[in-house]
Amino acid sequence: MKIRYGNSFLHTLWPVLALLLLVGCATNPVTGKQNFVLMSEEQEIDLGKQYHTEVMKQYEVYDDPELTALVERLGEELAANSHRSDLDFHFTVLDSPEVNAFALPGGYVYITRGIIAYMNNEEHLAGVLGHEIGHVTARHSVRQHAASTTANVFGAIATIATGSQGVSQLSSTLGGALVSGYGRSHELEADRLGAEYLAVTGYDPQTMLGVIGILKDQEAFELKRAREENRQPRIYHGLFSTHPDHDRRLQEVIAAAEKFKNPQAKHTNPESFLKLLDNLTFGHSENQGVVRGNRFYHKDLDFTIEFPQGWRIENQPDRLLAVSADNNAMFMVQIDNQKQSETPSAYLRRNFNNVRQVQSIDNDSSTGLVEGSHPFGSGTIRVAAAFHHDKVYVLHAAARYRLPDPQFIDSVKSIRSLDTRERELAEALHLRLIRARDGDTFASLANQSNLASYAEEQLRLLNGMYPDGEPSPGQLVKIVE
Ligand SMILES: [Zn+2]
């Protein structure tokens, strides 16, 4: 959540709960059927431009010139060796903790810093980019455009955030695919094409199996963690149910790329790639705010809020969501920059039509009831306005059965400034590259890490040694500080 919107967001609409429950659901994302569509390249590029604007409303660009330069250089080289070498590709590194990469029509390719953290050499990065370029050259998103997708989770956030027409279009056409991939046949085709472009460019096409393996391990961990946290997993699009080691079809299409192998193999230095990742933001960045346990901290806003024990907190670009462990209740927090000289109760009356039972909680906050639609259907929603510094924090609560009023009021009252210790907590985590010393193990490195949970597993995943293996002395290792 960051400061971005005025008060235009005050809808009583909610993101569909599917957002939390279904994002990245790997099961059968879209129909495997191919629709042949007639769309000119020009139309495709226009569509891509339009979608790009919408994507940029949801994400920010990650500010790291060296890393960006590498992504662009690799992307452009691979694209030049692709089936659409004439197309003007655009590569963007997104400031997002999500482990994801996706492509829009017309050559727009996105990769998150979240996925880059798991790459251990230039080839891995090239593998992800090659796969996405494959989606573009095979015009998967264009084919998708003609198909009607069922999941529109991406759009669900976007529509509410901006209310613009373009966004809802994005949701109905590409939403599902952006989040959860294109279905097995398209994914396999993108892997095949990606491996081919790697080969032509001088990389070993087998790298593709390695990079899918890394993401597969990450997925296995995410599945385990989601189970333990009683939520749906968030999974990089395009991963299949089997590990590449056991996926014969995948191995075959990648082996077939050998015949394209450039006799002049590229020689890359894994260490120089790894050094580029030194200081890479890991998890949420400071300007997005960070979640620690059941609290959210935002340093620049000098703001913290506490949610009920055991709830899951989802920190999204324009809002903060908290969902009860049984998935039957949800809070949403947004920021309004247009604070005026009025009371919180007056604020609620001014911004919510038909708000009723308005009452003060304390000097800085008030609550009331409105009718509206929410992730569980429609009905009564509890709203609150909390004044803090020069902003208004607008909170909503909805529930499948009964509104959890006491917990909601506690959360509203928990809003306050950060103390010194919390300022430190509110700082983002970063990757650091160190040389392993004699006797270093992932368990010992995890003990010194600032990772709050699953530190050893996360370090193993980041270093491509999951579930076992230990660093050898002198090896460059990613740690999290
Ligand atoms: Zn894909």
XYZ file of C-alpha atoms and ligand atoms in Angstrom:
482
model
C 0.000 0.000 0.000
C 1.352 3.389 -0.831
C 0.218 6.941 -1.204
C -1.198 7.144 -4.628
C -4.868 7.894 -4.869
C -7.066 10.800 -4.031
C -10.452 10.137 -2.588
C -11.893 8.755 -5.772
C -11.576 5.217 -4.463
C -14.325 5.418 -1.934
C -16.444 2.740 -3.409
C -18.162 0.257 -1.265
C -17.137 -2.291 -3.837
C -14.662 -4.899 -2.805
C -12.100 -6.902 -4.601
C -13.607 -10.301 -5.080
C -12.369 -12.678 -2.493
C -11.175 -14.769 -5.372
C -8.239 -12.452 -5.404
C -6.978 -13.959 -2.230
C -8.350 -17.392 -2.678
C -7.632 -18.055 -6.301
C -4.630 -16.037 -7.330
C -2.176 -18.288 -9.023
C -4.388 -21.301 -8.647
C -2.622 -23.734 -10.920
C -5.663 -25.779 -11.783
C -6.911 -25.447 -15.308
C -6.619 -21.667 -15.655
C -8.115 -21.346 -19.115
C -9.436 -23.532 -21.827
C -6.731 -25.239 -23.842
C -8.691 -24.647 -27.024
C -7.097 -22.342 -29.527
C -9.157 -19.646 -31.104
C -7.777 -18.335 -34.312
C -8.291 -14.650 -34.353
C -7.885 -12.020 -36.938
C -6.016 -9.167 -35.412
C -3.448 -7.163 -37.276
C -0.034 -6.576 -35.752
C -0.920 -2.922 -35.511
C -4.036 -3.683 -33.477
C -2.016 -6.012 -31.314
C 0.571 -3.320 -30.582
C -2.172 -0.807 -29.782
C -3.740 -3.265 -27.400
C -0.354 -3.859 -25.759
C 0.172 -0.119 -25.287
C -3.218 0.252 -23.719
C -2.634 -2.657 -21.333
C 0.835 -1.396 -20.514
C -0.667 1.824 -19.163
C -2.932 -0.233 -16.935
C -0.101 -2.430 -15.710
C 1.869 0.695 -14.804
C -1.021 1.834 -12.618
C -0.756 -1.390 -10.672
C 3.019 -1.656 -10.436
C 6.034 0.564 -10.171
C 9.229 0.167 -12.102
C 12.115 -1.174 -10.027
C 14.864 1.407 -9.845
C 18.121 -0.399 -10.554
C 19.811 0.829 -13.738
C 22.378 -1.975 -13.930
C 19.862 -4.758 -13.503
C 17.448 -3.062 -15.899
C 20.224 -2.733 -18.469
C 20.956 -6.452 -18.214
C 17.281 -7.413 -18.573
C 16.959 -5.159 -21.603
C 20.165 -6.399 -23.196
C 19.270 -10.079 -22.766
C 15.654 -9.512 -23.755
C 16.521 -7.618 -26.895
C 19.131 -10.146 -27.933
C 16.711 -13.044 -27.479
C 13.928 -11.139 -29.225
C 16.231 -10.407 -32.160
C 16.730 -14.173 -32.485
C 13.014 -14.896 -32.214
C 10.261 -15.430 -34.774
C 9.225 -11.812 -34.444
C 12.559 -10.081 -34.696
C 10.940 -7.031 -36.308
C 8.669 -6.375 -33.375
C 9.704 -3.624 -30.990
C 9.889 -5.363 -27.602
C 9.729 -3.559 -24.243
C 11.185 -5.092 -21.091
C 10.236 -3.788 -17.669
C 11.495 -4.811 -14.225
C 8.655 -4.399 -11.735
C 9.135 -3.399 -8.118
C 7.087 -6.300 -6.839
C 7.779 -9.092 -4.366
C 5.629 -11.459 -6.417
C 7.478 -14.289 -8.107
C 6.197 -13.591 -11.584
C 6.869 -12.670 -15.183
C 4.297 -12.050 -17.883
C 3.861 -10.755 -21.394
C 1.244 -8.577 -23.031
C 0.349 -8.464 -26.716
C 2.641 -6.435 -28.905
C 5.924 -7.291 -27.182
C 5.522 -5.945 -23.659
C 7.408 -8.215 -21.250
C 7.483 -7.805 -17.457
C 9.663 -9.461 -14.873
C 9.432 -8.833 -11.135
C 12.397 -8.299 -8.831
C 10.672 -11.041 -6.821
C 11.464 -13.670 -9.442
C 14.913 -12.262 -10.217
C 15.922 -12.918 -6.595
C 15.775 -16.650 -7.338
C 17.971 -16.528 -10.430
C 21.556 -17.672 -9.981
C 23.097 -16.817 -13.308
C 22.488 -14.876 -16.484
C 21.183 -18.023 -18.220
C 18.343 -18.321 -15.714
C 17.276 -14.767 -16.393
C 17.516 -15.395 -20.132
C 15.366 -18.508 -19.667
C 12.528 -16.558 -18.037
C 12.711 -13.833 -20.686
C 12.872 -16.403 -23.494
C 9.730 -18.058 -22.174
C 7.847 -14.752 -22.103
C 9.104 -13.816 -25.558
C 7.734 -17.194 -26.641
C 4.273 -16.147 -25.440
C 4.572 -12.998 -27.545
C 5.864 -14.676 -30.699
C 3.209 -17.386 -30.506
C 0.658 -14.608 -29.938
C -0.833 -16.419 -26.968
C -2.250 -13.286 -25.449
C -3.860 -12.369 -28.741
C -5.445 -15.779 -28.971
C -6.474 -15.349 -25.390
C -8.018 -12.036 -26.243
C -10.567 -13.833 -28.357
C -11.289 -16.433 -25.745
C -13.327 -15.551 -22.745
C -11.464 -16.182 -19.550
C -13.167 -17.016 -16.340
C -10.759 -15.699 -13.771
C -10.550 -11.947 -13.712
C -8.711 -11.510 -10.498
C -6.235 -9.038 -11.875
C -9.037 -6.841 -13.073
C -10.856 -7.086 -9.827
C -8.193 -5.018 -8.158
C -7.631 -2.722 -11.062
C -11.252 -1.843 -11.633
C -11.814 -0.806 -8.115
C -8.636 1.153 -7.918
C -9.250 3.318 -10.945
C -12.774 2.728 -12.118
C -11.559 3.165 -15.668
C -13.065 1.411 -18.644
C -9.762 0.198 -19.991
C -8.998 -1.726 -16.887
C -12.108 -3.779 -16.848
C -11.295 -4.724 -20.386
C -7.913 -5.883 -19.274
C -9.524 -7.966 -16.612
C -11.949 -9.759 -18.817
C -9.449 -10.595 -21.481
C -6.063 -11.087 -19.954
C -6.619 -11.093 -16.253
C -6.563 -14.798 -15.727
C -3.636 -15.384 -17.994
C -1.488 -12.708 -16.428
C -1.934 -14.211 -13.048
C -2.054 -17.878 -13.698
C -0.602 -18.541 -17.097
C -2.105 -19.722 -20.323
C -2.784 -23.370 -19.795
C -0.512 -26.256 -20.345
C -0.282 -26.325 -24.129
C 0.603 -22.646 -24.397
C 3.085 -22.917 -21.561
C 4.786 -25.868 -23.166
C 4.944 -23.972 -26.435
C 6.484 -20.959 -24.667
C 9.078 -23.244 -23.077
C 9.860 -24.804 -26.433
C 10.228 -21.409 -28.116
C 12.189 -20.003 -25.181
C 14.635 -22.913 -25.357
C 15.003 -22.354 -29.093
C 15.790 -18.645 -28.629
C 18.274 -19.503 -25.892
C 20.004 -21.925 -28.249
C 20.156 -19.499 -31.175
C 21.520 -16.794 -28.871
C 24.324 -19.073 -27.673
C 22.969 -20.256 -24.332
C 22.485 -23.886 -23.431
C 18.788 -24.628 -24.021
C 18.885 -27.113 -21.126
C 19.035 -24.019 -18.914
C 15.292 -23.860 -19.388
C 14.906 -27.026 -17.320
C 17.103 -25.510 -14.628
C 15.093 -22.339 -14.382
C 11.796 -24.221 -14.323
C 13.292 -26.424 -11.607
C 14.128 -23.378 -9.480
C 10.604 -22.042 -9.852
C 9.173 -25.478 -9.234
C 11.047 -25.686 -5.924
C 9.779 -22.245 -5.037
C 6.286 -23.449 -5.865
C 6.643 -26.568 -3.710
C 7.655 -24.352 -0.811
C 4.815 -21.901 -1.462
C 2.323 -24.787 -1.527
C 3.599 -26.056 1.794
C 3.517 -22.596 3.313
C 0.044 -21.827 1.970
C -1.221 -25.065 3.500
C 0.260 -24.143 6.856
C -1.185 -20.632 6.628
C -4.547 -21.932 5.441
C -4.615 -19.890 2.230
C -4.403 -20.454 -1.502
C -0.874 -20.529 -2.913
C 0.532 -17.791 -5.127
C 2.363 -19.453 -7.911
C 4.359 -18.269 -10.885
C 2.276 -18.742 -13.957
C 2.923 -21.614 -16.215
C 4.214 -24.149 -13.800
C 2.926 -27.616 -14.236
C 2.006 -30.223 -11.753
C 5.190 -32.204 -12.238
C 8.816 -31.314 -11.621
C 10.815 -30.875 -14.858
C 12.935 -33.876 -13.830
C 9.851 -36.032 -14.310
C 8.215 -34.159 -17.174
C 8.960 -36.147 -20.326
C 7.087 -33.828 -22.696
C 8.968 -30.813 -21.433
C 12.309 -32.599 -21.664
C 11.525 -33.581 -25.247
C 10.659 -30.094 -26.475
C 13.751 -28.689 -24.839
C 16.011 -31.408 -26.243
C 14.588 -30.544 -29.664
C 16.037 -27.035 -29.300
C 19.575 -28.497 -29.408
C 19.493 -28.402 -33.199
C 19.344 -24.596 -33.104
C 22.455 -24.370 -30.970
C 24.712 -21.480 -31.882
C 28.246 -22.872 -32.447
C 29.531 -19.806 -30.650
C 28.475 -20.513 -27.110
C 28.205 -17.590 -24.734
C 30.600 -17.531 -21.826
C 29.046 -15.929 -18.830
C 30.299 -15.401 -15.335
C 27.818 -16.462 -12.645
C 29.588 -14.355 -10.027
C 29.225 -11.124 -11.944
C 25.517 -11.864 -12.308
C 25.157 -12.628 -8.592
C 26.956 -9.425 -7.638
C 24.266 -7.510 -9.525
C 21.753 -8.906 -7.047
C 23.637 -7.524 -4.050
C 21.222 -5.134 -2.350
C 18.174 -6.308 -4.333
C 15.022 -5.547 -2.348
C 13.481 -8.750 -1.001
C 9.816 -8.903 -0.025
C 7.906 -5.646 0.147
C 9.835 -2.457 -0.419
C 9.861 0.322 2.113
C 7.549 2.579 0.147
C 5.033 -0.266 -0.015
C 5.156 -0.846 3.712
C 6.003 -4.137 5.351
C 4.070 -6.798 7.199
C 5.572 -8.303 10.335
C 3.355 -10.811 12.089
C -0.135 -9.324 12.376
C 1.076 -5.743 12.071
C 1.671 -3.541 9.087
C 4.338 -0.815 9.213
C 4.857 2.054 6.850
C 7.895 4.189 7.505
C 7.211 7.148 5.219
C 3.612 7.421 6.372
C 4.718 6.929 9.992
C 1.829 4.532 10.291
C 1.180 1.154 11.832
C -1.976 -0.892 12.251
C -2.617 -4.175 13.987
C -4.989 -6.851 12.688
C -6.562 -9.688 14.670
C -4.243 -12.515 15.664
C -3.974 -15.216 12.997
C -5.333 -13.138 10.115
C -3.456 -13.010 6.837
C -2.365 -9.623 5.626
C -2.158 -8.891 1.926
C -0.234 -5.774 1.046
C -1.441 -4.669 -2.358
C -0.347 -1.631 -4.358
C -3.371 0.475 -3.475
C -4.804 -1.229 -0.419
C -4.174 -3.430 2.513
C -6.360 -6.483 3.012
C -6.641 -8.696 6.058
C -8.541 -11.967 5.942
C -9.582 -14.132 8.866
C -8.106 -17.620 9.143
C -11.472 -19.208 8.272
C -11.858 -16.911 5.228
C -15.179 -15.609 6.539
C -14.259 -12.007 7.253
C -12.131 -9.349 5.637
C -10.854 -5.858 6.404
C -9.673 -3.422 3.788
C -7.609 -0.278 4.402
C -7.050 2.517 1.921
C -5.542 5.971 2.105
C -7.174 9.252 1.261
C -4.765 12.156 0.793
C -7.488 14.780 0.766
C -7.918 15.319 4.456
C -10.067 18.358 5.189
C -10.805 20.264 8.327
C -13.784 18.282 9.528
C -14.452 15.559 12.042
C -14.061 11.865 11.160
C -17.859 11.531 11.448
C -18.371 14.414 9.015
C -15.864 12.764 6.722
C -17.902 9.547 6.675
C -21.153 11.409 6.024
C -19.553 13.379 3.209
C -17.993 10.383 1.496
C -20.504 7.594 1.946
C -24.032 8.047 0.738
C -26.592 6.642 3.121
C -24.099 5.944 5.850
C -25.961 5.255 9.092
C -25.272 4.786 12.793
C -22.245 7.055 12.580
C -20.456 7.247 15.911
C -17.045 8.346 17.145
C -14.563 5.754 18.263
C -12.183 8.380 19.654
C -11.069 11.897 18.722
C -9.435 10.742 15.508
C -11.797 8.074 14.257
C -15.432 7.279 13.583
C -17.385 4.354 12.256
C -20.692 3.720 10.523
C -22.617 1.224 8.422
C -23.282 1.221 4.688
C -24.870 -1.206 2.273
C -22.860 -2.524 -0.618
C -21.314 -5.463 -2.366
C -18.336 -7.271 -0.964
C -16.370 -10.468 -1.487
C -18.979 -12.557 0.313
C -21.952 -11.168 -1.597
C -23.754 -8.010 -0.660
C -25.136 -6.473 2.493
C -23.973 -4.411 5.398
C -20.394 -3.190 5.461
C -18.830 -1.483 8.433
C -16.712 1.491 7.492
C -14.407 3.684 9.522
C -12.365 6.802 8.951
C -9.221 7.297 11.007
C -7.300 10.573 10.852
C -3.563 10.145 11.240
C -1.083 12.923 10.431
C -2.255 14.496 7.167
C -4.081 11.460 5.821
C -7.378 9.702 6.266
C -7.261 5.940 6.601
C -10.488 4.471 5.334
C -11.318 1.019 6.623
C -13.999 -1.431 5.560
C -15.116 -4.677 7.158
C -17.245 -7.344 5.521
C -18.112 -10.855 6.564
C -19.877 -13.929 5.319
C -21.955 -14.171 8.495
C -21.587 -11.617 11.259
C -19.447 -8.503 11.122
C -16.535 -8.840 13.544
C -17.201 -5.409 15.046
C -15.060 -5.607 18.206
C -11.981 -6.767 16.264
C -12.558 -4.116 13.622
C -12.780 -1.341 16.189
C -9.603 -2.673 17.838
C -7.815 -2.478 14.495
C -9.020 1.092 13.935
C -7.818 2.054 17.412
C -4.449 0.376 16.835
C -3.490 2.972 14.197
C -0.617 5.108 15.486
C 2.907 6.388 14.769
C 5.966 4.159 14.751
C 8.370 4.013 17.669
C 12.135 3.778 17.175
C 12.234 0.003 17.181
C 9.337 -0.172 14.735
C 11.107 2.201 12.357
C 13.777 -0.443 12.045
C 11.170 -3.147 11.552
C 9.614 -1.064 8.800
C 12.779 -1.205 6.750
C 12.733 -3.477 3.750
C 14.887 -6.574 3.543
C 17.645 -6.874 0.952
C 19.694 -9.630 -0.586
C 23.396 -9.564 0.268
C 26.090 -11.595 -1.380
C 28.672 -13.082 0.944
C 31.424 -15.673 0.603
C 30.621 -18.810 2.546
C 33.191 -19.619 5.175
C 34.292 -22.977 6.481
C 31.460 -24.520 8.445
C 28.724 -22.179 7.161
C 25.433 -24.009 6.674
C 22.045 -22.714 5.577
C 20.864 -23.331 9.127
C 23.657 -21.160 10.564
C 23.135 -18.438 7.945
C 19.396 -18.559 8.659
C 20.097 -17.894 12.341
C 21.740 -14.587 11.468
C 19.118 -13.645 8.898
C 16.414 -11.019 9.290
C 13.880 -13.300 7.623
C 11.005 -13.675 10.042
C 9.909 -17.156 9.058
C 11.126 -20.158 7.098
C 14.561 -18.545 6.931
C 16.493 -21.714 6.140
C 14.093 -22.812 3.412
C 14.077 -19.361 1.851
C 17.868 -19.170 1.795
C 18.047 -22.609 0.200
C 15.535 -21.582 -2.461
C 17.330 -18.338 -3.184
C 20.573 -20.226 -3.683
C 19.177 -23.104 -5.706
C 19.816 -25.680 -2.986
C 16.365 -26.750 -1.944
C 15.565 -28.992 -0.126
C 19.155 -30.017 0.611
C 22.770 -29.127 -0.028
C 25.141 -26.802 1.839
C 27.306 -23.933 0.607
C 30.940 -24.809 -0.055
C 33.642 -22.564 1.415
C 34.435 -19.611 -0.849
C 31.119 -19.859 -2.694
C 29.154 -16.664 -3.258
C 25.891 -17.062 -1.311
C 22.753 -14.937 -1.169
C 21.611 -14.055 2.312
C 18.781 -11.776 3.436
C 19.404 -8.814 5.740
Zn 4.138 -18.681 -19.434
